[in-house]
Amino acid sequence: MSFLHEKIFKLKGKVRHYAWGGYDFIPQWLGIENTAHEPFAEYWMGAHSSASSDIVTRNGDLSLHQLIIDYPDEFIGEKIFTQFSGLPYLFKILDVKDTLSIQVHPSKDAAALGFEAEEAAGIKIGSPVRNYKDKNHKPEVMVALSESWLLHGFKQREELLLLLKVIPDFAGLEELFLRESYKGLYRHVMEMPQQEVNELLMPLIKSELKRKTEGSLTKDQPGWWAAKLYEEKNSIEDIDRGVFSIYFFNIVKLDPGEGIFQGTGVPHAYLEGQNVELMANSDSVLRGGLTSKHIDVPELMKHIIFTGITPDVMKGNKINANEKIYPCPVPDFGISKIELKEGESLHAVTNSLE
């Protein structure tokens, strides 16, 4: 094609209108009107087959995904295409108004096996019950654009033991945790019949709603987020078992410019805030609650890391006066933040995967 000699193209990303998204941040960032008042949850900039960005060319808008397949040498180079079979990363802008699903991402080998199994079972890629949309793993790094909150991994043992001990509604779970550790505890609550979930959690939710209304809860407490899930509902019927994860997982606050890496097997969920997210080029998600999307607890349980962790909040490592990097222990991507004052300039040398 005649435009292939050009080096810079305008990129048009794809908006994802998930129900948990906000209404204003991404439209304002894009300079467009949200006249339909739709939730703008994510803006994808990448070449994933399910929602590839387009590039603007003299031949019109063309799919970046298809162009990389047709002209891999020109767009990403032979070595990168051979190693990753396409653009290795997917970049997103997120606006999290409501809590996302409890989720975990599989390893590369597990994703390939899961993908082939669902293909053999005849589950179409676009099916709402599909777990594996591709064969890739999905490690990801998030850098906050606003004050952001998330769940990230299980609490350390002593902290979780204390929580199980002081919350009366969790009576009996402390002994279970001492006997069967993280996996036994989590399997118990995630496989519990819905009626038992309701009986255990309904009094807790009502108590947390009262405390939040009274102003006695803060965002660093699980009760604040549990109450947020139900505070605008006229009636409460079934309680989402994902509430257990709000109490069992670390609650992490990120200030603007702080980041966190989430690798294979680390259970997590974004709670609130705007951020940039960079990940391997995948859309495979195993969900365990707090969502209307497909939940597959048995598959989720196969891939979770059942150990307590201390979240590593990254402030970025300065490499010069204008740039700092956020270390990511994967070959698929890297991310840095560049800040320039008026009149300043920066000559960047790409550290290419080539």
CSV table of N, CA, C and O in Angstrom, one decimal, residues 145-252:
chain,number,residue,atom,x,y,z
A,145,LEU,N,-4.5,8.0,37.6
A,145,LEU,CA,-4.7,9.4,37.1
A,145,LEU,C,-5.4,10.2,38.2
A,145,LEU,O,-5.3,11.4,38.1
A,146,SER,N,-6.1,9.6,39.0
A,146,SER,CA,-6.8,10.2,40.1
A,146,SER,C,-6.6,9.3,41.4
A,146,SER,O,-6.0,8.3,41.3
A,147,GLU,N,-7.1,9.8,42.5
A,147,GLU,CA,-7.1,8.9,43.7
A,147,GLU,C,-7.8,7.6,43.2
A,147,GLU,O,-9.0,7.7,42.8
A,148,SER,N,-7.2,6.5,43.4
A,148,SER,CA,-7.8,5.2,42.9
A,148,SER,C,-7.7,4.1,44.0
A,148,SER,O,-6.7,4.1,44.8
A,149,TRP,N,-8.7,3.3,44.0
A,149,TRP,CA,-8.8,2.2,45.0
A,149,TRP,C,-9.0,0.9,44.3
A,149,TRP,O,-9.7,0.8,43.3
A,150,LEU,N,-8.4,-0.2,44.9
A,150,LEU,CA,-8.5,-1.5,44.3
A,150,LEU,C,-8.3,-2.6,45.4
A,150,LEU,O,-7.8,-2.3,46.4
A,151,LEU,N,-8.8,-3.8,45.0
A,151,LEU,CA,-8.5,-4.9,45.8
A,151,LEU,C,-7.3,-5.6,45.1
A,151,LEU,O,-7.3,-5.7,43.9
A,152,HIS,N,-6.4,-6.2,45.9
A,152,HIS,CA,-5.2,-6.7,45.3
A,152,HIS,C,-4.6,-7.8,46.2
A,152,HIS,O,-4.0,-7.6,47.2
A,153,GLY,N,-4.9,-9.1,45.9
A,153,GLY,CA,-4.3,-10.2,46.6
A,153,GLY,C,-4.9,-10.4,48.0
A,153,GLY,O,-5.5,-9.5,48.5
A,154,PHE,N,-4.6,-11.6,48.5
A,154,PHE,CA,-5.1,-11.9,49.9
A,154,PHE,C,-4.3,-11.1,50.9
A,154,PHE,O,-3.1,-10.8,50.8
A,155,LYS,N,-5.0,-10.7,52.0
A,155,LYS,CA,-4.3,-10.1,53.2
A,155,LYS,C,-3.3,-11.1,53.7
A,155,LYS,O,-3.4,-12.3,53.6
A,156,GLN,N,-2.2,-10.6,54.4
A,156,GLN,CA,-1.3,-11.4,55.0
A,156,GLN,C,-2.0,-12.2,56.2
A,156,GLN,O,-3.0,-11.8,56.7
A,157,ARG,N,-1.5,-13.3,56.5
A,157,ARG,CA,-2.1,-14.3,57.4
A,157,ARG,C,-2.6,-13.6,58.7
A,157,ARG,O,-3.8,-13.8,59.1
A,158,GLU,N,-1.7,-12.9,59.4
A,158,GLU,CA,-2.2,-12.4,60.7
A,158,GLU,C,-3.2,-11.3,60.6
A,158,GLU,O,-4.1,-11.2,61.4
A,159,GLU,N,-3.2,-10.5,59.5
A,159,GLU,CA,-4.2,-9.5,59.3
A,159,GLU,C,-5.5,-10.2,59.0
A,159,GLU,O,-6.6,-9.7,59.5
A,160,LEU,N,-5.5,-11.2,58.2
A,160,LEU,CA,-6.8,-11.9,57.8
A,160,LEU,C,-7.3,-12.6,59.0
A,160,LEU,O,-8.6,-12.6,59.3
A,161,LEU,N,-6.5,-13.2,59.8
A,161,LEU,CA,-6.9,-13.9,61.0
A,161,LEU,C,-7.6,-12.9,62.0
A,161,LEU,O,-8.7,-13.2,62.6
A,162,LEU,N,-7.1,-11.7,62.1
A,162,LEU,CA,-7.6,-10.7,63.0
A,162,LEU,C,-9.0,-10.3,62.5
A,162,LEU,O,-10.0,-10.2,63.3
A,163,LEU,N,-9.1,-10.1,61.2
A,163,LEU,CA,-10.4,-9.7,60.6
A,163,LEU,C,-11.5,-10.8,60.9
A,163,LEU,O,-12.6,-10.5,61.2
A,164,LEU,N,-11.1,-12.0,60.7
A,164,LEU,CA,-12.1,-13.1,60.9
A,164,LEU,C,-12.5,-13.2,62.3
A,164,LEU,O,-13.6,-13.6,62.6
A,165,LYS,N,-11.6,-12.8,63.2
A,165,LYS,CA,-11.9,-12.9,64.6
A,165,LYS,C,-12.8,-11.8,65.1
A,165,LYS,O,-13.7,-12.0,66.0
A,166,VAL,N,-12.6,-10.6,64.6
A,166,VAL,CA,-13.3,-9.4,65.1
A,166,VAL,C,-14.7,-9.2,64.5
A,166,VAL,O,-15.5,-8.4,65.0
A,167,ILE,N,-15.0,-9.8,63.3
A,167,ILE,CA,-16.3,-9.6,62.7
A,167,ILE,C,-17.2,-10.8,63.1
A,167,ILE,O,-17.0,-11.9,62.7
A,168,PRO,N,-18.2,-10.5,63.9
A,168,PRO,CA,-19.1,-11.6,64.5
A,168,PRO,C,-19.7,-12.4,63.4
A,168,PRO,O,-19.9,-13.6,63.6
A,169,ASP,N,-20.1,-11.8,62.3
A,169,ASP,CA,-20.7,-12.5,61.2
A,169,ASP,C,-19.9,-13.6,60.6
A,169,ASP,O,-20.3,-14.5,59.8
A,170,PHE,N,-18.6,-13.5,60.8
A,170,PHE,CA,-17.6,-14.5,60.2
A,170,PHE,C,-17.3,-15.6,61.2
A,170,PHE,O,-16.3,-16.3,61.1
A,171,ALA,N,-18.1,-15.8,62.2
A,171,ALA,CA,-17.9,-16.8,63.3
A,171,ALA,C,-17.7,-18.2,62.6
A,171,ALA,O,-18.5,-18.6,61.8
A,172,GLY,N,-16.7,-18.8,63.0
A,172,GLY,CA,-16.4,-20.2,62.4
A,172,GLY,C,-15.4,-20.2,61.3
A,172,GLY,O,-14.7,-21.2,61.0
A,173,LEU,N,-15.2,-19.0,60.6
A,173,LEU,CA,-14.3,-19.0,59.5
A,173,LEU,C,-12.9,-18.9,60.0
A,173,LEU,O,-11.9,-19.3,59.2
A,174,GLU,N,-12.6,-18.4,61.2
A,174,GLU,CA,-11.3,-18.3,61.7
A,174,GLU,C,-10.7,-19.7,61.9
A,174,GLU,O,-9.6,-20.0,61.5
A,175,GLU,N,-11.5,-20.6,62.4
A,175,GLU,CA,-11.1,-22.0,62.6
A,175,GLU,C,-10.9,-22.7,61.3
A,175,GLU,O,-9.9,-23.5,61.2
A,176,LEU,N,-11.7,-22.4,60.3
A,176,LEU,CA,-11.5,-23.0,59.0
A,176,LEU,C,-10.2,-22.5,58.4
A,176,LEU,O,-9.5,-23.3,57.8
A,177,PHE,N,-9.9,-21.3,58.5
A,177,PHE,CA,-8.7,-20.7,58.0
A,177,PHE,C,-7.5,-21.3,58.6
A,177,PHE,O,-6.5,-21.7,58.0
A,178,LEU,N,-7.5,-21.5,59.9
A,178,LEU,CA,-6.4,-22.1,60.7
A,178,LEU,C,-6.2,-23.5,60.2
A,178,LEU,O,-5.1,-24.0,60.2
A,179,ARG,N,-7.3,-24.2,59.9
A,179,ARG,CA,-7.2,-25.6,59.6
A,179,ARG,C,-6.9,-25.8,58.1
A,179,ARG,O,-6.1,-26.7,57.7
A,180,GLU,N,-7.4,-25.0,57.2
A,180,GLU,CA,-7.3,-25.3,55.7
A,180,GLU,C,-6.7,-24.2,55.0
A,180,GLU,O,-6.6,-24.2,53.7
A,181,SER,N,-6.2,-23.1,55.6
A,181,SER,CA,-5.5,-22.0,55.0
A,181,SER,C,-6.3,-21.3,54.0
A,181,SER,O,-7.5,-21.4,54.0
A,182,TYR,N,-5.6,-20.5,53.1
A,182,TYR,CA,-6.3,-19.6,52.2
A,182,TYR,C,-7.2,-20.4,51.2
A,182,TYR,O,-8.4,-20.0,51.0
A,183,LYS,N,-6.7,-21.5,50.6
A,183,LYS,CA,-7.5,-22.2,49.6
A,183,LYS,C,-8.8,-22.8,50.2
A,183,LYS,O,-9.9,-22.7,49.6
A,184,GLY,N,-8.7,-23.4,51.4
A,184,GLY,CA,-9.8,-24.0,52.0
A,184,GLY,C,-10.9,-22.9,52.4
A,184,GLY,O,-12.1,-23.2,52.2
A,185,LEU,N,-10.4,-21.8,52.9
A,185,LEU,CA,-11.3,-20.7,53.3
A,185,LEU,C,-12.1,-20.2,52.1
A,185,LEU,O,-13.3,-20.0,52.1
A,186,TYR,N,-11.3,-19.9,51.0
A,186,TYR,CA,-11.9,-19.3,49.9
A,186,TYR,C,-12.8,-20.2,49.1
A,186,TYR,O,-13.9,-19.9,48.6
A,187,ARG,N,-12.4,-21.5,49.0
A,187,ARG,CA,-13.3,-22.5,48.4
A,187,ARG,C,-14.6,-22.6,49.2
A,187,ARG,O,-15.7,-22.7,48.6
A,188,HIS,N,-14.5,-22.6,50.5
A,188,HIS,CA,-15.7,-22.7,51.3
A,188,HIS,C,-16.7,-21.6,51.0
A,188,HIS,O,-17.9,-21.9,50.8
A,189,VAL,N,-16.3,-20.3,51.0
A,189,VAL,CA,-17.2,-19.2,50.7
A,189,VAL,C,-17.6,-19.1,49.3
A,189,VAL,O,-18.8,-18.7,49.0
A,190,MET,N,-16.8,-19.5,48.3
A,190,MET,CA,-17.1,-19.4,46.9
A,190,MET,C,-18.0,-20.5,46.5
A,190,MET,O,-18.7,-20.4,45.5
A,191,GLU,N,-18.0,-21.6,47.2
A,191,GLU,CA,-18.9,-22.8,46.8
A,191,GLU,C,-20.1,-22.9,47.7
A,191,GLU,O,-20.9,-23.8,47.6
A,192,MET,N,-20.2,-22.0,48.7
A,192,MET,CA,-21.3,-22.0,49.6
A,192,MET,C,-22.7,-21.8,48.9
A,192,MET,O,-22.8,-21.0,48.0
A,193,PRO,N,-23.7,-22.6,49.2
A,193,PRO,CA,-25.0,-22.3,48.7
A,193,PRO,C,-25.5,-20.9,48.9
A,193,PRO,O,-25.2,-20.3,49.9
A,194,GLN,N,-26.2,-20.4,47.9
A,194,GLN,CA,-26.6,-19.0,48.0
A,194,GLN,C,-27.4,-18.6,49.2
A,194,GLN,O,-27.2,-17.6,49.8
A,195,GLN,N,-28.3,-19.6,49.7
A,195,GLN,CA,-29.0,-19.3,50.9
A,195,GLN,C,-28.1,-19.1,52.1
A,195,GLN,O,-28.4,-18.2,52.9
A,196,GLU,N,-27.1,-19.9,52.2
A,196,GLU,CA,-26.1,-19.7,53.3
A,196,GLU,C,-25.3,-18.4,53.1
A,196,GLU,O,-25.0,-17.7,54.1
A,197,VAL,N,-25.0,-18.0,51.9
A,197,VAL,CA,-24.4,-16.7,51.7
A,197,VAL,C,-25.2,-15.6,52.2
A,197,VAL,O,-24.8,-14.7,52.9
A,198,ASN,N,-26.5,-15.7,51.9
A,198,ASN,CA,-27.5,-14.6,52.3
A,198,ASN,C,-27.6,-14.6,53.8
A,198,ASN,O,-27.5,-13.5,54.4
A,199,GLU,N,-27.7,-15.8,54.4
A,199,GLU,CA,-27.8,-15.8,55.9
A,199,GLU,C,-26.6,-15.3,56.6
A,199,GLU,O,-26.7,-14.6,57.7
A,200,LEU,N,-25.4,-15.5,56.0
A,200,LEU,CA,-24.2,-15.0,56.7
A,200,LEU,C,-23.9,-13.5,56.4
A,200,LEU,O,-23.5,-12.8,57.3
A,201,LEU,N,-24.2,-13.1,55.2
A,201,LEU,CA,-23.8,-11.8,54.8
A,201,LEU,C,-24.9,-10.7,55.0
A,201,LEU,O,-24.5,-9.5,55.1
A,202,MET,N,-26.1,-11.1,55.0
A,202,MET,CA,-27.2,-10.1,55.0
A,202,MET,C,-27.1,-9.2,56.3
A,202,MET,O,-27.2,-8.0,56.2
A,203,PRO,N,-26.9,-9.8,57.5
A,203,PRO,CA,-26.8,-9.0,58.7
A,203,PRO,C,-25.5,-8.0,58.6
A,203,PRO,O,-25.6,-6.9,59.0
A,204,LEU,N,-24.5,-8.6,58.0
A,204,LEU,CA,-23.2,-7.7,57.9
A,204,LEU,C,-23.5,-6.6,56.9
A,204,LEU,O,-23.1,-5.4,57.3
A,205,ILE,N,-24.1,-6.8,55.8
A,205,ILE,CA,-24.4,-5.7,54.9
A,205,ILE,C,-25.3,-4.7,55.5
A,205,ILE,O,-25.1,-3.4,55.4
A,206,LYS,N,-26.3,-5.1,56.2
A,206,LYS,CA,-27.2,-4.1,56.9
A,206,LYS,C,-26.5,-3.3,57.9
A,206,LYS,O,-26.7,-2.1,58.0
A,207,SER,N,-25.6,-3.9,58.6
A,207,SER,CA,-24.8,-3.2,59.6
A,207,SER,C,-23.8,-2.2,58.9
A,207,SER,O,-23.7,-1.1,59.4
A,208,GLU,N,-23.2,-2.6,57.8
A,208,GLU,CA,-22.3,-1.7,57.1
A,208,GLU,C,-23.0,-0.6,56.5
A,208,GLU,O,-22.5,0.6,56.5
A,209,LEU,N,-24.2,-0.8,56.0
A,209,LEU,CA,-25.0,0.3,55.4
A,209,LEU,C,-25.4,1.3,56.5
A,209,LEU,O,-25.3,2.5,56.2
A,210,LYS,N,-25.7,0.9,57.7
A,210,LYS,CA,-26.0,1.8,58.8
A,210,LYS,C,-24.7,2.6,59.2
A,210,LYS,O,-24.8,3.8,59.3
A,211,ARG,N,-23.6,1.9,59.2
A,211,ARG,CA,-22.4,2.6,59.6
A,211,ARG,C,-21.9,3.6,58.6
A,211,ARG,O,-21.5,4.7,58.9
A,212,LYS,N,-22.1,3.3,57.3
A,212,LYS,CA,-21.8,4.2,56.2
A,212,LYS,C,-22.7,5.4,56.2
A,212,LYS,O,-22.2,6.6,56.0
A,213,THR,N,-24.0,5.2,56.5
A,213,THR,CA,-24.9,6.3,56.6
A,213,THR,C,-24.5,7.2,57.7
A,213,THR,O,-24.6,8.5,57.6
A,214,GLU,N,-24.1,6.7,58.8
A,214,GLU,CA,-23.7,7.5,60.0
A,214,GLU,C,-22.3,8.1,59.8
A,214,GLU,O,-21.9,9.0,60.6
A,215,GLY,N,-21.6,7.8,58.7
A,215,GLY,CA,-20.3,8.4,58.5
A,215,GLY,C,-19.2,7.8,59.3
A,215,GLY,O,-18.1,8.4,59.4
A,216,SER,N,-19.4,6.6,59.8
A,216,SER,CA,-18.3,5.9,60.6
A,216,SER,C,-17.4,5.0,59.9
A,216,SER,O,-16.6,4.3,60.5
A,217,LEU,N,-17.6,5.0,58.5
A,217,LEU,CA,-16.7,4.1,57.7
A,217,LEU,C,-15.9,5.0,56.8
A,217,LEU,O,-16.3,6.1,56.4
A,218,THR,N,-14.7,4.5,56.5
A,218,THR,CA,-13.8,5.2,55.5
A,218,THR,C,-13.4,4.2,54.4
A,218,THR,O,-13.6,3.0,54.6
A,219,LYS,N,-12.8,4.8,53.4
A,219,LYS,CA,-12.6,3.9,52.2
A,219,LYS,C,-11.5,2.9,52.4
A,219,LYS,O,-11.4,2.0,51.6
A,220,ASP,N,-10.7,3.0,53.5
A,220,ASP,CA,-9.7,2.0,53.7
A,220,ASP,C,-10.3,0.8,54.5
A,220,ASP,O,-9.6,-0.2,54.8
A,221,GLN,N,-11.6,0.8,54.7
A,221,GLN,CA,-12.3,-0.3,55.4
A,221,GLN,C,-13.2,-1.0,54.5
A,221,GLN,O,-13.9,-0.4,53.6
A,222,PRO,N,-13.2,-2.4,54.5
A,222,PRO,CA,-14.0,-3.1,53.6
A,222,PRO,C,-15.5,-2.8,53.7
A,222,PRO,O,-16.2,-2.9,52.7
A,223,GLY,N,-15.9,-2.5,54.9
A,223,GLY,CA,-17.4,-2.2,55.0
A,223,GLY,C,-17.8,-1.0,54.2
A,223,GLY,O,-19.0,-1.0,53.7
A,224,TRP,N,-17.0,-0.1,53.9
A,224,TRP,CA,-17.3,1.1,53.0
A,224,TRP,C,-17.7,0.6,51.6
A,224,TRP,O,-18.7,1.0,51.1
A,225,TRP,N,-16.9,-0.3,51.1
A,225,TRP,CA,-17.1,-0.8,49.7
A,225,TRP,C,-18.3,-1.8,49.7
A,225,TRP,O,-19.0,-1.9,48.7
A,226,ALA,N,-18.4,-2.6,50.7
A,226,ALA,CA,-19.5,-3.6,50.8
A,226,ALA,C,-20.9,-2.8,50.8
A,226,ALA,O,-21.8,-3.1,50.1
A,227,ALA,N,-20.9,-1.7,51.6
A,227,ALA,CA,-22.1,-0.9,51.7
A,227,ALA,C,-22.4,-0.2,50.4
A,227,ALA,O,-23.5,0.0,50.0
A,228,LYS,N,-21.3,0.3,49.7
A,228,LYS,CA,-21.5,1.0,48.4
A,228,LYS,C,-22.3,0.1,47.4
A,228,LYS,O,-23.0,0.6,46.6
A,229,LEU,N,-22.0,-1.2,47.5
A,229,LEU,CA,-22.7,-2.1,46.5
A,229,LEU,C,-24.2,-2.1,46.6
A,229,LEU,O,-24.9,-2.3,45.7
A,230,TYR,N,-24.7,-1.8,47.8
A,230,TYR,CA,-26.1,-2.0,48.1
A,230,TYR,C,-26.8,-0.7,48.6
A,230,TYR,O,-28.0,-0.7,48.7
A,231,GLU,N,-26.1,0.4,48.7
A,231,GLU,CA,-26.7,1.6,49.3
A,231,GLU,C,-27.8,2.3,48.5
A,231,GLU,O,-28.6,3.0,49.0
A,232,GLU,N,-27.8,2.0,47.1
A,232,GLU,CA,-28.8,2.6,46.3
A,232,GLU,C,-29.9,1.7,45.9
A,232,GLU,O,-30.7,2.0,45.0
A,233,LYS,N,-29.9,0.5,46.5
A,233,LYS,CA,-30.9,-0.5,46.1
A,233,LYS,C,-32.1,-0.3,47.1
A,233,LYS,O,-32.0,-0.2,48.3
A,234,ASN,N,-33.3,-0.4,46.5
A,234,ASN,CA,-34.6,-0.3,47.3
A,234,ASN,C,-34.8,-1.6,48.1
A,234,ASN,O,-35.3,-1.5,49.2
A,235,SER,N,-34.4,-2.7,47.6
A,235,SER,CA,-34.5,-4.0,48.4
A,235,SER,C,-33.3,-4.8,48.1
A,235,SER,O,-32.6,-4.7,47.0
A,236,ILE,N,-32.9,-5.6,49.0
A,236,ILE,CA,-31.7,-6.5,48.9
A,236,ILE,C,-32.2,-7.9,48.9
A,236,ILE,O,-32.9,-8.4,49.9
A,237,GLU,N,-31.9,-8.7,47.9
A,237,GLU,CA,-32.3,-10.1,47.8
A,237,GLU,C,-31.1,-11.0,48.0
A,237,GLU,O,-30.6,-11.1,49.1
A,238,ASP,N,-30.5,-11.5,46.9
A,238,ASP,CA,-29.3,-12.3,47.1
A,238,ASP,C,-28.1,-11.4,47.2
A,238,ASP,O,-27.9,-10.4,46.5
A,239,ILE,N,-27.2,-11.8,48.2
A,239,ILE,CA,-26.0,-11.1,48.4
A,239,ILE,C,-24.9,-11.7,47.5
A,239,ILE,O,-24.8,-12.9,47.5
A,240,ASP,N,-24.2,-10.9,46.8
A,240,ASP,CA,-23.1,-11.3,45.9
A,240,ASP,C,-22.0,-11.9,46.8
A,240,ASP,O,-21.4,-11.2,47.7
A,241,ARG,N,-21.6,-13.2,46.5
A,241,ARG,CA,-20.5,-13.8,47.3
A,241,ARG,C,-19.1,-13.1,47.1
A,241,ARG,O,-18.2,-13.3,47.9
A,242,GLY,N,-19.1,-12.2,46.1
A,242,GLY,CA,-17.8,-11.4,45.9
A,242,GLY,C,-17.6,-10.5,47.1
A,242,GLY,O,-16.4,-10.0,47.3
A,243,VAL,N,-18.6,-10.3,47.9
A,243,VAL,CA,-18.4,-9.5,49.1
A,243,VAL,C,-17.3,-10.1,50.0
A,243,VAL,O,-16.5,-9.3,50.7
A,244,PHE,N,-17.2,-11.4,50.1
A,244,PHE,CA,-16.2,-12.0,50.9
A,244,PHE,C,-14.8,-11.5,50.5
A,244,PHE,O,-13.9,-11.3,51.3
A,245,SER,N,-14.6,-11.4,49.2
A,245,SER,CA,-13.3,-10.9,48.7
A,245,SER,C,-12.9,-9.5,49.1
A,245,SER,O,-11.8,-9.2,49.4
A,246,ILE,N,-13.9,-8.7,49.3
A,246,ILE,CA,-13.7,-7.3,49.8
A,246,ILE,C,-13.1,-7.3,51.1
A,246,ILE,O,-12.2,-6.5,51.5
A,247,TYR,N,-13.5,-8.3,51.9
A,247,TYR,CA,-12.9,-8.4,53.3
A,247,TYR,C,-11.6,-9.2,53.3
A,247,TYR,O,-10.7,-8.9,54.1
A,248,PHE,N,-11.5,-10.2,52.4
A,248,PHE,CA,-10.3,-11.1,52.5
A,248,PHE,C,-9.1,-10.5,51.8
A,248,PHE,O,-8.0,-10.8,52.1
A,249,PHE,N,-9.3,-9.6,50.8
A,249,PHE,CA,-8.2,-9.1,50.0
A,249,PHE,C,-7.7,-7.7,50.5
A,249,PHE,O,-8.4,-7.1,51.3
A,250,ASN,N,-6.5,-7.4,50.2
A,250,ASN,CA,-5.9,-6.1,50.5
A,250,ASN,C,-6.7,-5.0,49.8
A,250,ASN,O,-7.0,-5.0,48.6
A,251,ILE,N,-7.0,-3.9,50.6
A,251,ILE,CA,-7.6,-2.7,50.0
A,251,ILE,C,-6.4,-1.7,49.8
A,251,ILE,O,-5.7,-1.4,50.7
A,252,VAL,N,-6.2,-1.3,48.5
A,252,VAL,CA,-5.1,-0.5,48.2
A,252,VAL,C,-5.5,0.9,47.7
A,252,VAL,O,-6.4,1.0,46.8
